[in-house]
Short mmCIF file of C-alpha atoms and ligand atoms in Angstrom, two decimals:
data_model
loop_
_atom_site.label_atom_id
_atom_site.label_comp_id
_atom_site.label_asym_id
_atom_site.label_seq_id
_atom_site.Cartn_x
_atom_site.Cartn_y
_atom_site.Cartn_z
CA UNK A 1 136.05 -19.90 -16.86
CA UNK A 2 137.88 -19.34 -19.97
CA UNK A 3 137.64 -21.04 -23.11
CA UNK A 4 140.57 -22.96 -23.84
CA UNK A 5 140.40 -22.78 -27.96
CA UNK A 6 142.27 -24.50 -31.12
CA UNK A 7 142.53 -22.76 -33.41
CA UNK A 8 141.80 -24.37 -36.79
CA UNK A 9 144.25 -22.48 -39.13
CA UNK A 10 147.59 -23.09 -37.18
CA UNK A 11 146.02 -25.90 -34.87
CA UNK A 12 147.97 -23.95 -31.57
CA UNK A 13 146.02 -23.68 -28.59
CA UNK A 14 144.87 -20.36 -26.81
CA UNK A 15 142.93 -18.83 -24.20
CA UNK A 16 140.95 -15.61 -24.62
CA UNK A 17 140.18 -13.61 -22.20
CA UNK A 18 136.67 -14.67 -20.60
CA UNK A 19 134.86 -12.10 -22.11
CA UNK A 20 135.56 -13.24 -25.47
CA UNK A 21 137.55 -9.42 -26.56
CA UNK A 22 141.01 -8.22 -27.08
CA UNK A 23 142.09 -4.61 -26.19
CA UNK A 24 141.58 -4.95 -30.35
CA UNK A 25 138.52 -5.93 -30.58
CA UNK A 26 136.42 -9.44 -30.18
CA UNK A 27 137.82 -12.76 -29.64
CA UNK A 28 137.51 -16.04 -32.58
CA UNK A 29 137.00 -18.99 -31.36
CA UNK A 30 138.40 -20.52 -34.51
CA UNK A 31 141.73 -18.83 -35.27
CA UNK A 32 144.46 -17.41 -32.71
CA UNK A 33 145.18 -13.56 -31.69
CA UNK A 34 148.22 -14.71 -34.88
CA UNK A 35 145.83 -16.35 -37.52
CA UNK A 36 142.57 -14.11 -36.19
CA UNK A 37 145.32 -10.75 -37.71
CA UNK A 38 146.65 -12.45 -40.60
CA UNK A 39 143.08 -13.13 -41.50
CA UNK A 40 141.17 -9.96 -41.31
CA UNK A 41 144.76 -8.99 -42.77
CA UNK A 42 143.60 -10.79 -45.99
CA UNK A 43 139.78 -9.32 -45.35
CA UNK A 44 138.52 -13.00 -43.95
CA UNK A 45 135.86 -13.47 -41.33
CA UNK A 46 135.17 -16.47 -39.72
CA UNK A 47 132.53 -18.89 -40.85
CA UNK A 48 129.58 -18.22 -38.31
CA UNK A 49 128.28 -22.18 -38.41
CA UNK A 50 132.82 -23.37 -37.24
CA UNK A 51 132.09 -20.33 -34.57
CA UNK A 52 129.28 -21.96 -33.24
CA UNK A 53 131.20 -25.79 -33.16
CA UNK A 54 134.14 -24.52 -31.96
CA UNK A 55 132.14 -22.79 -28.34
CA UNK A 56 130.25 -25.26 -28.39
CA UNK A 57 133.77 -27.75 -28.53
CA UNK A 58 135.25 -25.64 -26.10
CA UNK A 59 132.80 -25.99 -23.41
CA UNK A 60 132.04 -29.18 -23.78
CA UNK A 61 135.98 -29.24 -22.89
CA UNK A 62 135.49 -27.43 -19.55
CA UNK A 63 133.01 -29.23 -18.99
CA UNK A 64 134.97 -32.53 -18.77
CA UNK A 65 137.65 -30.72 -17.27
CA UNK A 66 135.58 -29.61 -14.90
CA UNK A 67 134.42 -33.07 -14.14
CA UNK A 68 138.53 -34.70 -13.79
CA UNK A 69 139.12 -32.27 -11.21
CA UNK A 70 136.22 -33.42 -9.82
CA UNK A 71 137.06 -36.88 -9.53
CA UNK A 72 140.32 -36.20 -8.78
CA UNK A 73 140.76 -37.05 -5.13
CA UNK A 74 138.54 -40.25 -5.45
CA UNK A 75 140.99 -41.10 -8.27
CA UNK A 76 144.54 -40.61 -6.22
CA UNK A 77 143.96 -43.07 -4.28
CA UNK A 78 143.82 -46.02 -6.32
CA UNK A 79 146.68 -44.97 -8.11
CA UNK A 80 150.13 -45.71 -6.57
CA UNK A 81 152.11 -42.50 -5.47
CA UNK A 82 154.78 -41.14 -4.05
CA UNK A 83 153.89 -39.18 -0.91
CA UNK A 84 153.26 -35.35 -1.91
CA UNK A 85 156.36 -32.99 -1.01
CA UNK A 86 156.03 -31.21 2.09
CA UNK A 87 155.41 -27.35 2.11
CA UNK A 88 158.70 -27.09 3.92
CA UNK A 89 160.12 -28.84 0.22
CA UNK A 90 158.56 -26.49 -1.25
CA UNK A 91 158.80 -22.58 0.18
CA UNK A 92 162.40 -23.55 1.76
CA UNK A 93 162.49 -24.38 5.69
CA UNK A 94 161.34 -21.50 7.77
CA UNK A 95 159.42 -19.66 5.17
CA UNK A 96 155.84 -19.44 5.91
CA UNK A 97 157.40 -20.02 9.72
CA UNK A 98 158.84 -17.03 10.23
CA UNK A 99 155.95 -15.15 7.94
CA UNK A 100 152.97 -16.64 10.55
CA UNK A 101 154.98 -16.31 13.68
ZN1 ZN B 201 146.92 -19.68 -35.21
#
């Protein structure tokens, strides 16, 4: 599971690698790659408290998304919805059948 972080500098959302390490160094939980390298170039380091808060927020968001995903089937039958698109409509006629047969 990967965390989605919101950059405190530019407000953009970014998705660092699962182990929080980029090929060129550790990922920051507070800055996106662009802002992180700008900060590093300016000689600034992330606030450790801010980093902890950002990690906790990302963890909470991940848990919330997982809970929402688990709720999805129950919610779908109260919502008036169009019938789901058929497999054929998505993959084109005969594509899957040809591969299986
Ligand atoms: Zn940024």
